[in-house]
CSV table of C-alpha atoms in Angstrom, one decimal:
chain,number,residue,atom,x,y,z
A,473,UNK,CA,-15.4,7.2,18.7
A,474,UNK,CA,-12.2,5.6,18.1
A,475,UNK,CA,-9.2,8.4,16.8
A,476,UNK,CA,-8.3,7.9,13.0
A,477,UNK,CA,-4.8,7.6,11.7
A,478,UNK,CA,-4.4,7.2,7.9
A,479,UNK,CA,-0.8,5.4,7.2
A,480,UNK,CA,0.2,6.1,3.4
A,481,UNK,CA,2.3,2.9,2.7
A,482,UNK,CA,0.7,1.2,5.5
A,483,UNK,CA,1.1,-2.5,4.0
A,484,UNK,CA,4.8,-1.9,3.4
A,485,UNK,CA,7.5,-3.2,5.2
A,486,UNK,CA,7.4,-0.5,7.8
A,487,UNK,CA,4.2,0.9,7.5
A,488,UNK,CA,2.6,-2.8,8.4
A,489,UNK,CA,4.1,-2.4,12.1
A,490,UNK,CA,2.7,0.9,12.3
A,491,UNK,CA,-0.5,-0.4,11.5
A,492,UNK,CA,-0.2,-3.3,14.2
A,493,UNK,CA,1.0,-0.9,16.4
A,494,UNK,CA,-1.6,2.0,16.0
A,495,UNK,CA,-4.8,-0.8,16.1
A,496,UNK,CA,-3.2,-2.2,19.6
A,497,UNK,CA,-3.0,1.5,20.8
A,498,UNK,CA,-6.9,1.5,20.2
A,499,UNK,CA,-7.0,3.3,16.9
A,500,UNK,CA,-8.7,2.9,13.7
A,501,UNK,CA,-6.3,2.5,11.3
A,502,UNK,CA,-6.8,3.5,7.3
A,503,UNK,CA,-3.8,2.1,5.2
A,504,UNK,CA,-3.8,3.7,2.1
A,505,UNK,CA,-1.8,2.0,-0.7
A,506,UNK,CA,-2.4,1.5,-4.2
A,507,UNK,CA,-3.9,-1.7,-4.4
A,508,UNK,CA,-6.1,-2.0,-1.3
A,509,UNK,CA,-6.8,-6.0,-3.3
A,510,UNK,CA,-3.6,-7.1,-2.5
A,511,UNK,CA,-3.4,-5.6,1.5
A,512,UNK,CA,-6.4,-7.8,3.0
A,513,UNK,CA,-3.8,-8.9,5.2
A,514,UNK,CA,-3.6,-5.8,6.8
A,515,UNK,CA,-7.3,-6.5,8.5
A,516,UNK,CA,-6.5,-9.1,11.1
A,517,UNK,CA,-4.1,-6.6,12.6
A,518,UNK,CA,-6.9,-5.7,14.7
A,519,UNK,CA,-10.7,-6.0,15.6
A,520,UNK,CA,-13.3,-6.6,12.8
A,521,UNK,CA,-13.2,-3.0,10.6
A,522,UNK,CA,-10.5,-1.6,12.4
A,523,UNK,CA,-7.6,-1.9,10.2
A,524,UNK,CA,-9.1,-0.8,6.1
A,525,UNK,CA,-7.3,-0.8,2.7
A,526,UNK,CA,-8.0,2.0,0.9
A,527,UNK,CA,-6.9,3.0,-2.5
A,528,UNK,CA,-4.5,6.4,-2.9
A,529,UNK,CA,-2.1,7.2,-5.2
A,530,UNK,CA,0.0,9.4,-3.7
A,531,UNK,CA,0.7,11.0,-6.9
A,532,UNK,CA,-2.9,12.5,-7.1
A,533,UNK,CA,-4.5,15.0,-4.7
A,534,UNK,CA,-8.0,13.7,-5.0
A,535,UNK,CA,-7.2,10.4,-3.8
A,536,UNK,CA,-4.7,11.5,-0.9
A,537,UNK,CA,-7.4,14.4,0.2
A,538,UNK,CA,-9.9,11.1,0.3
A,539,UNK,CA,-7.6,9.1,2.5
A,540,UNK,CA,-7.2,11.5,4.6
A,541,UNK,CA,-10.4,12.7,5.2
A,542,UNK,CA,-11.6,12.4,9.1
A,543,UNK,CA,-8.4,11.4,9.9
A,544,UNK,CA,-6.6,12.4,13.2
A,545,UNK,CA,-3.6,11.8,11.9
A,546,UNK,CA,-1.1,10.7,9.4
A,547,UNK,CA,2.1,8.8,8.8
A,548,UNK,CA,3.9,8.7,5.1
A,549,UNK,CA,5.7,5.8,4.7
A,550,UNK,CA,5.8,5.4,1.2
A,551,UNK,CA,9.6,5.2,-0.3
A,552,UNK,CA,11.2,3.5,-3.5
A,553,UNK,CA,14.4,2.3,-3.6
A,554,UNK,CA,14.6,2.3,-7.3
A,555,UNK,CA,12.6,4.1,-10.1
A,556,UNK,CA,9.9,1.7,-12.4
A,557,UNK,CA,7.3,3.3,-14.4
A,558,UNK,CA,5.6,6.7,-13.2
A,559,UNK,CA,7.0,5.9,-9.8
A,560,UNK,CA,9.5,8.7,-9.9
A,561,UNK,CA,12.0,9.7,-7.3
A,562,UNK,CA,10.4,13.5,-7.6
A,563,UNK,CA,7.1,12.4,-7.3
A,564,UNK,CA,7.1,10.1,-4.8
A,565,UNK,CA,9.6,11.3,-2.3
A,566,UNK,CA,9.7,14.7,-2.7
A,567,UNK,CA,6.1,15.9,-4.4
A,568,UNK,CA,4.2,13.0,-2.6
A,569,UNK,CA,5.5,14.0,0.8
A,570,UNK,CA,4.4,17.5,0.2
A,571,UNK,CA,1.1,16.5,-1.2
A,572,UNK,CA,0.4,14.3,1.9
A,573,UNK,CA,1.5,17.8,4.5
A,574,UNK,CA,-0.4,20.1,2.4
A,575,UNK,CA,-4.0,18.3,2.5
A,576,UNK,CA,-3.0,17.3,6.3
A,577,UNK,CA,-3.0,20.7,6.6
A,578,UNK,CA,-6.0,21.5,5.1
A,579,UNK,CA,-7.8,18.3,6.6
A,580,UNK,CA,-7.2,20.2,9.9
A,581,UNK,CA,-4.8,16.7,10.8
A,582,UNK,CA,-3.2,17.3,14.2
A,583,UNK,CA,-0.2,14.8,13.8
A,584,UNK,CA,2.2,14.3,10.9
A,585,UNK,CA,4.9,11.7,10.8
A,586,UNK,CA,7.4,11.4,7.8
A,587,UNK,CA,9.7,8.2,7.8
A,588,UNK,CA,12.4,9.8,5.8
A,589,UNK,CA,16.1,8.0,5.7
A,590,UNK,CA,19.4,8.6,7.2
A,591,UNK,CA,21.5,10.7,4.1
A,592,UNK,CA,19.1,12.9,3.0
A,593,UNK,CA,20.7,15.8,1.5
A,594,UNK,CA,19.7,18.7,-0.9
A,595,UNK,CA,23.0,18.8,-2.4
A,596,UNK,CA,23.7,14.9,-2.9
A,597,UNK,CA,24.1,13.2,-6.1
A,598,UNK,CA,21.8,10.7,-5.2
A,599,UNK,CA,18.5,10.9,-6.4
A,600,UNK,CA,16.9,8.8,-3.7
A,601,UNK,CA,19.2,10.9,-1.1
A,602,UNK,CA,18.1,14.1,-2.9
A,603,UNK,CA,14.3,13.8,-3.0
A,604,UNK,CA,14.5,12.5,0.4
A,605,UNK,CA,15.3,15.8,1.6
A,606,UNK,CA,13.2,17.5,-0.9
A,607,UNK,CA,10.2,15.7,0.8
A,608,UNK,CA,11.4,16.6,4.3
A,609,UNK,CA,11.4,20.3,3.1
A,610,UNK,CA,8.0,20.1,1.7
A,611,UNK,CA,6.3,18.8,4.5
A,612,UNK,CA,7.7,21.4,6.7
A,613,UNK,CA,6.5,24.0,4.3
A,614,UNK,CA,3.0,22.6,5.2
A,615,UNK,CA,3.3,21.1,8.5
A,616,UNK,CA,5.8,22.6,10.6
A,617,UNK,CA,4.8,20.6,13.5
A,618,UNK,CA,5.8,17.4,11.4
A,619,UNK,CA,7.9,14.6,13.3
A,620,UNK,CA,10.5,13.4,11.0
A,621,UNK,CA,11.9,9.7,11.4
A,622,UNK,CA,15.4,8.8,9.3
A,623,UNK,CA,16.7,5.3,9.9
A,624,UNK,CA,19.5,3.8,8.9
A,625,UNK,CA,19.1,0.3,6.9
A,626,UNK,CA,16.2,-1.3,8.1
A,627,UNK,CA,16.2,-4.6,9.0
A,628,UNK,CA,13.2,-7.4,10.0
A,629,UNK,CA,11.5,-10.9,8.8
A,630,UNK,CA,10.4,-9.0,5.5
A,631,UNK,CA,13.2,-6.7,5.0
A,632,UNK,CA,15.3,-6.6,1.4
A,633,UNK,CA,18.8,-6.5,2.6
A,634,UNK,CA,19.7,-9.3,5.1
A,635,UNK,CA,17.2,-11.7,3.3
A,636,UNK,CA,18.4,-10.9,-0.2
A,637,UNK,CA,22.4,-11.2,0.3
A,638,UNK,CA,21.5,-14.6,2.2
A,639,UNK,CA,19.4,-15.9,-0.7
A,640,UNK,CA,22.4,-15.2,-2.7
A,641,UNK,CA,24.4,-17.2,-0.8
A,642,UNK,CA,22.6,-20.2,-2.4
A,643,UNK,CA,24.2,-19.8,-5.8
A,644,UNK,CA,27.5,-20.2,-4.9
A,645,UNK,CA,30.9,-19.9,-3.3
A,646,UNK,CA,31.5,-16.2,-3.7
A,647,UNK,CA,29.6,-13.1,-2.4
A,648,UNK,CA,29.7,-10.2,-4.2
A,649,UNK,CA,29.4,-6.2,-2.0
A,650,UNK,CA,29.6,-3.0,-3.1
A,651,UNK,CA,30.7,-0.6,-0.6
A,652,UNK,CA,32.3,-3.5,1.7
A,653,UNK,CA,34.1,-0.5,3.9
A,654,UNK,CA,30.9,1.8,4.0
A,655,UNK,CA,29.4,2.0,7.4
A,656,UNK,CA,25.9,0.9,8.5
A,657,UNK,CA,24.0,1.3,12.2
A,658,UNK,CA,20.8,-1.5,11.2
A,659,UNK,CA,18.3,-1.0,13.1
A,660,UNK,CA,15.4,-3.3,14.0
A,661,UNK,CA,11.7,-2.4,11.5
A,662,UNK,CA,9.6,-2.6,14.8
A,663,UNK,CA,11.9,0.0,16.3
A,664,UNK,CA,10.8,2.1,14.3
A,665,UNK,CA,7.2,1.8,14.4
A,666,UNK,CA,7.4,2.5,17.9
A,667,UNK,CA,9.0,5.9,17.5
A,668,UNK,CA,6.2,6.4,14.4
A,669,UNK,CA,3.6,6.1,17.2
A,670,UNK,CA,5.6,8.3,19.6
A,671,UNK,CA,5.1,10.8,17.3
A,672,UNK,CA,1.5,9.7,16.3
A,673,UNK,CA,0.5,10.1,19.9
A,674,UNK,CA,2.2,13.3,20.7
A,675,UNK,CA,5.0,11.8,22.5
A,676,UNK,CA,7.8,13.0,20.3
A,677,UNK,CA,8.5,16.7,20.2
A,678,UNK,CA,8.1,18.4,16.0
A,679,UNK,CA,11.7,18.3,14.2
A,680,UNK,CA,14.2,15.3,12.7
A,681,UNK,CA,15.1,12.4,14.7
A,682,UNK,CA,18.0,9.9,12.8
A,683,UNK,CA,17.5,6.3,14.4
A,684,UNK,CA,20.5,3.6,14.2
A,685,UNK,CA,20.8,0.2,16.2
A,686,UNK,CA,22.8,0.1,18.8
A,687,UNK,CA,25.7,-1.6,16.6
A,688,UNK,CA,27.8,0.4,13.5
A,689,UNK,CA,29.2,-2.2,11.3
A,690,UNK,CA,30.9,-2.4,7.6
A,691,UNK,CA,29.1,-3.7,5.0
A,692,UNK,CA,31.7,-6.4,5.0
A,693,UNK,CA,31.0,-7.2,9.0
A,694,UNK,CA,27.0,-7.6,8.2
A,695,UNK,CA,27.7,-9.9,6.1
A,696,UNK,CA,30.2,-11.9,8.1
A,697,UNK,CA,27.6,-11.7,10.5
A,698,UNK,CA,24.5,-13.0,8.6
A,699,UNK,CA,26.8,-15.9,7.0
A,700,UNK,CA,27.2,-17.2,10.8
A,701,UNK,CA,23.9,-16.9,11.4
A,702,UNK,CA,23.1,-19.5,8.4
A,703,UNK,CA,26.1,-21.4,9.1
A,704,UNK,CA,27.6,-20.8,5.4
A,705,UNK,CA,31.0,-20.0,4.5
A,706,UNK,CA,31.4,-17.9,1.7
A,707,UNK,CA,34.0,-15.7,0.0
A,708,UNK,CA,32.8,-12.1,0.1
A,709,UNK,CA,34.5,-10.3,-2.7
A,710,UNK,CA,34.4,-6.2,-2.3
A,711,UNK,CA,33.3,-4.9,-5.8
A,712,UNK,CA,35.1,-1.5,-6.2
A,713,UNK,CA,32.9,1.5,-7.3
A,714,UNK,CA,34.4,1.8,-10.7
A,715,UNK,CA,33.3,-1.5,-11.5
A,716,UNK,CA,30.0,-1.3,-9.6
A,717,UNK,CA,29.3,2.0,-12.0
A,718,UNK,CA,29.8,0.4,-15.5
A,719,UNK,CA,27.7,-2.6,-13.8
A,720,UNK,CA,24.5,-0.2,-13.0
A,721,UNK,CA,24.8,1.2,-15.8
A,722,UNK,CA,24.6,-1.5,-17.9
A,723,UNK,CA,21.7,-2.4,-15.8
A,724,UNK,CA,19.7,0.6,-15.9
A,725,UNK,CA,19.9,1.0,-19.8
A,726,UNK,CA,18.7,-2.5,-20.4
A,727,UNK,CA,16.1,-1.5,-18.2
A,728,UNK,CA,15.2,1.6,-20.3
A,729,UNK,CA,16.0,-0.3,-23.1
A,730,UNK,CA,13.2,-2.9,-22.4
A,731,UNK,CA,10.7,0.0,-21.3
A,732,UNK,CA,10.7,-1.1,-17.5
A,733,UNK,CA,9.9,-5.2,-19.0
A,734,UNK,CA,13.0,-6.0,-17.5
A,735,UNK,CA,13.4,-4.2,-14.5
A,736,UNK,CA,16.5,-3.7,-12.9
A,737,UNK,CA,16.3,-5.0,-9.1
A,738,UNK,CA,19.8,-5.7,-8.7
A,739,UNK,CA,22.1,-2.5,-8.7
A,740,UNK,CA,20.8,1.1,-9.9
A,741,UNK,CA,23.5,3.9,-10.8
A,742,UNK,CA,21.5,5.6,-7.7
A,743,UNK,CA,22.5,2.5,-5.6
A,744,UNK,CA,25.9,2.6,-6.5
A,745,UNK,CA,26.9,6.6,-5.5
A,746,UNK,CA,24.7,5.5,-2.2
A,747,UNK,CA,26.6,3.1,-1.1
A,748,UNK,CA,30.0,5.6,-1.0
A,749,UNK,CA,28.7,6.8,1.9
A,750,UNK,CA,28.3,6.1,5.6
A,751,UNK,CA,24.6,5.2,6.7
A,752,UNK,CA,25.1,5.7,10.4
A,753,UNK,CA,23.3,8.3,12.3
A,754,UNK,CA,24.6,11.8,13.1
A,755,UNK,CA,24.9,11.8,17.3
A,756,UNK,CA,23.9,15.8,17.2
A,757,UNK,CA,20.7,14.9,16.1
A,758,UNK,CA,17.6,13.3,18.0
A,759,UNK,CA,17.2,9.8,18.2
A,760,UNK,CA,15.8,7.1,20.1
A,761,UNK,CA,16.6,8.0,23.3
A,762,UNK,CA,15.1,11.2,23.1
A,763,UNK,CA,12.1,8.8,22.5
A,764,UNK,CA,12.4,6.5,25.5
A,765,UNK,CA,13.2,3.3,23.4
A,766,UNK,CA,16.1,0.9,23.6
A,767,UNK,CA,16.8,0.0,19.8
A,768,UNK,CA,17.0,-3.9,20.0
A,769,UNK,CA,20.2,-5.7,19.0
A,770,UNK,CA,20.4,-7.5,15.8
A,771,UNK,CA,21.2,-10.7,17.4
A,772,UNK,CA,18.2,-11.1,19.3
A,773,UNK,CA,16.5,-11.1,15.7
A,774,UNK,CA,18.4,-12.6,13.1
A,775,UNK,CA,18.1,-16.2,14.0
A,776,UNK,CA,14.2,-15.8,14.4
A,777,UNK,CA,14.2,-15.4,10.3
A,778,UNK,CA,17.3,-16.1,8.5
A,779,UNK,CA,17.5,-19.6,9.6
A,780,UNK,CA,15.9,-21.2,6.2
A,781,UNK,CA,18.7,-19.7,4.5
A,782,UNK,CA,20.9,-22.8,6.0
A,783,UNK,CA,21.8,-25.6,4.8
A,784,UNK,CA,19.5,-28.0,7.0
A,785,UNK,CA,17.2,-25.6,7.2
A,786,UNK,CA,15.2,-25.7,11.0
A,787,UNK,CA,16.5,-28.9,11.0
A,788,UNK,CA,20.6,-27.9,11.2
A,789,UNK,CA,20.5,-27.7,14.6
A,790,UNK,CA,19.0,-31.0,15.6
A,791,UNK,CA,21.9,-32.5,12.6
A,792,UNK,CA,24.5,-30.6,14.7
A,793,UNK,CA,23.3,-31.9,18.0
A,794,UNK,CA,23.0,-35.4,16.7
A,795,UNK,CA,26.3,-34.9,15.3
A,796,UNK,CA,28.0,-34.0,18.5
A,797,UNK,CA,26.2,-37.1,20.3
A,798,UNK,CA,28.0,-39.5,17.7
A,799,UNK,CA,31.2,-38.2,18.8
C-alpha cells in the first residue's frame, strides 16, 4: 500500500503544493484543516481517494492524534498572520506545533516537517516571530529528527502580498508601505514545497533550513517591481513606523472593540514591529542548496498572475501592440 502523509494546513497556500507534490510522488495524501467542506478542491490533485479532507483542529489532541493516525509522515503548515477568535498566536504556532510533534511521536511517524518563517526568535517582540520559535522548540522537544523550513515572504498565484498591494493600486494614485527600506529575499510557494518533500522523503538532513529567492530587495524595490509588471504608475509613499503604530493600533482596538465583527486585515501592531526588520535569510544557515533546488526567479512568475491587475487586463498587450502598429 501507498505511504501516508498527513499535511496539517494542507489546503493553504503552501500546504496545497505540498499536497500536489506528495500525490505525484505516489503518496496518499490526508490534508487535515478545519473545514474539510470547503477543501474539496484538494481531491483532483490526484487519483480518485488519494488526496482526503479531514477535519483537525490543531488546537485539540483528539482530533490531531486522528489525523495522524496510520500516517508515515507529517508536515505542519498551519500559520496565522494575524490573531481572530480562539486562533491565538500561542496556540497555533507554538502549542499547535508541539501538539502535532508530540502525537507524531507517539503515532510512531518517521518524518516530521515544520514550515516555520524566516525571524523566528525567542526573544522578539513580535508575537508572530515569538511563537514561531516557540513552535520550533516544541517540536524538537518531541521530534528531534524534525526538518524545519523558514522562508522568507512567500510569493505565488494565491499569495497575500504581491496580489494585495496590486489590488490596491486600483484605488488610486498613491501607494502606501510600511517598512519601504526593510529587506525582503521572496521566494517562489512551489519552492518550497519541493524542499517540504525533501524532507518528507528523507532527502533533507533533521535541523533548520532558512530559504530566500535568489533576489534581496526593499520593500520599496518589490513594489517598483510589481507596478511594472501591471504597467501602473503609482506614487509609493513610505509610511514611518511611528505613524504605522498609532495606525495598528487604532485598528486592533476597533477590532476588539467589535469582538472580532470587524476584523482587522489591514495592519496589526504585530505587523507593524515585523516589518522593522530584515526578512532575508541568514547565509550560515541551510538552505536550498543544501537541498539540490535552484529557487526560481520572481520574474519568471509574476507576469503569469498579476497581469489582471492592469489596466487592459490580458488584453494590454494586444492594445500596446496595436498601438505600436498605428505609429
Amino acid at each position: 500500500m501507498s505511504k501516508l502523509v498527513t499535511i496539517f494546513g494542507g489546503s493553504g497556500f503552501v500546504g496545497r503544493y505540498v499536497a500536489q507534490r506528495m500525490a505525484k510522488e505516489g503518496w496518499r495524501v490526508r490534508v487535515a484543516v478545519r473545514r474539510p467542506n470547503e477543501a474539496l478542491f484538494v481531491r483532483p490533485y490526484g487519483a480518485v481517494g488519494q488526496v482526503e479532507p479531514v477535519f483537525a483542529n490543531l488546537r485539540d489532541d483528539a482530533s490531531v492524534a486522528a489525523a495522524l493516525n496510520g500516517a508515515d509522515a507529517v508536515v505542519n503548515c498551519v500559520g496565522i498572520l494575524s490573531e481572530r477568535g480562539r486562533n491565538r498566536f500561542d496556540a497555533v504556532q507554538a502549542e499547535g506545533a508541539g501538539r502535532v510533534a508530540r502525537l507524531a511521536t507517539a503515532e510512531g511517524v518517521a518524518h516530521l516537517v515544520q514550515v516555520s518563517a524566516i525571524g523566528a526568535d525567542p526573544h522578539s517582540n513580535s508575537s508572530y516571530a515569538r511563537t514561531k520559535a516557540e513552535g520550533e522548540a516544541a517540536v524538537l522537544e518531541h521530534f528531534p529528527q524534525a526538518v524545519i523550513l523558514r522562508p522568507s515572504i512567500i510569493f505565488g498565484p494565491e499569495d497575500e502580498f504581491f496580489n494585495r498591494f496590486a489590488a490596491m493600486t486600483r484605488f488610486g494614485p498613491i501607494l502606501p508601505v510600511v517598512g519601504a527600506d526593510t529587506r525582503f529575499q521572496p521566494v517562489y510557494v512551489d519552492d518550497v514545497a519541493a524542499a517540504v518533500v525533501a524532507g518528507v522523503l528523507g532527502k533533507a538532513a533533521p535541523g533548520v533550513y532558512e530559504l530566500g529567492g535568489p533576489e534581496v530587495e526593499t520593500f520599496r524595490a518589490l513594489m517598483q517591481r510589481m507596478l511594472g509588471v501591471i504597467r501602473r504608475r503609482r506614487l509609493i509613499m513610505n509610511v514611518p513606523f511611528w505613524i504605522a503604530g498609532l495606525m495598528a493600533w487604532f485598528l486592533d482596538a476597533v477590532q476588539t472593540v467589535t469582538l472580532g465583527v470587524l476584523h482587522n486585515g489591514m495592519l496589526t501592531r504585530d505587523q507593524a514591529r515585523q516589518l522593522r526588520r530584515d526578512n532575508v535569510a541568514n547565509d550560515d544557515l541551510r538552505g536550498f542548496a543544501d537541498l539540490g533546488i535552484e529557487p526560481v526567479a520572481m520574474d519568471a512568475v509574476l507576469e503569469e498572475y498579476l497581469w489582471p491587475y492592469r489596466s487592459g487586463g490580458q488584453y494590454a498587450e494586444i492594445k500596446e501592440s496595436a498601438g505600436n502598429l498605428r505609429t
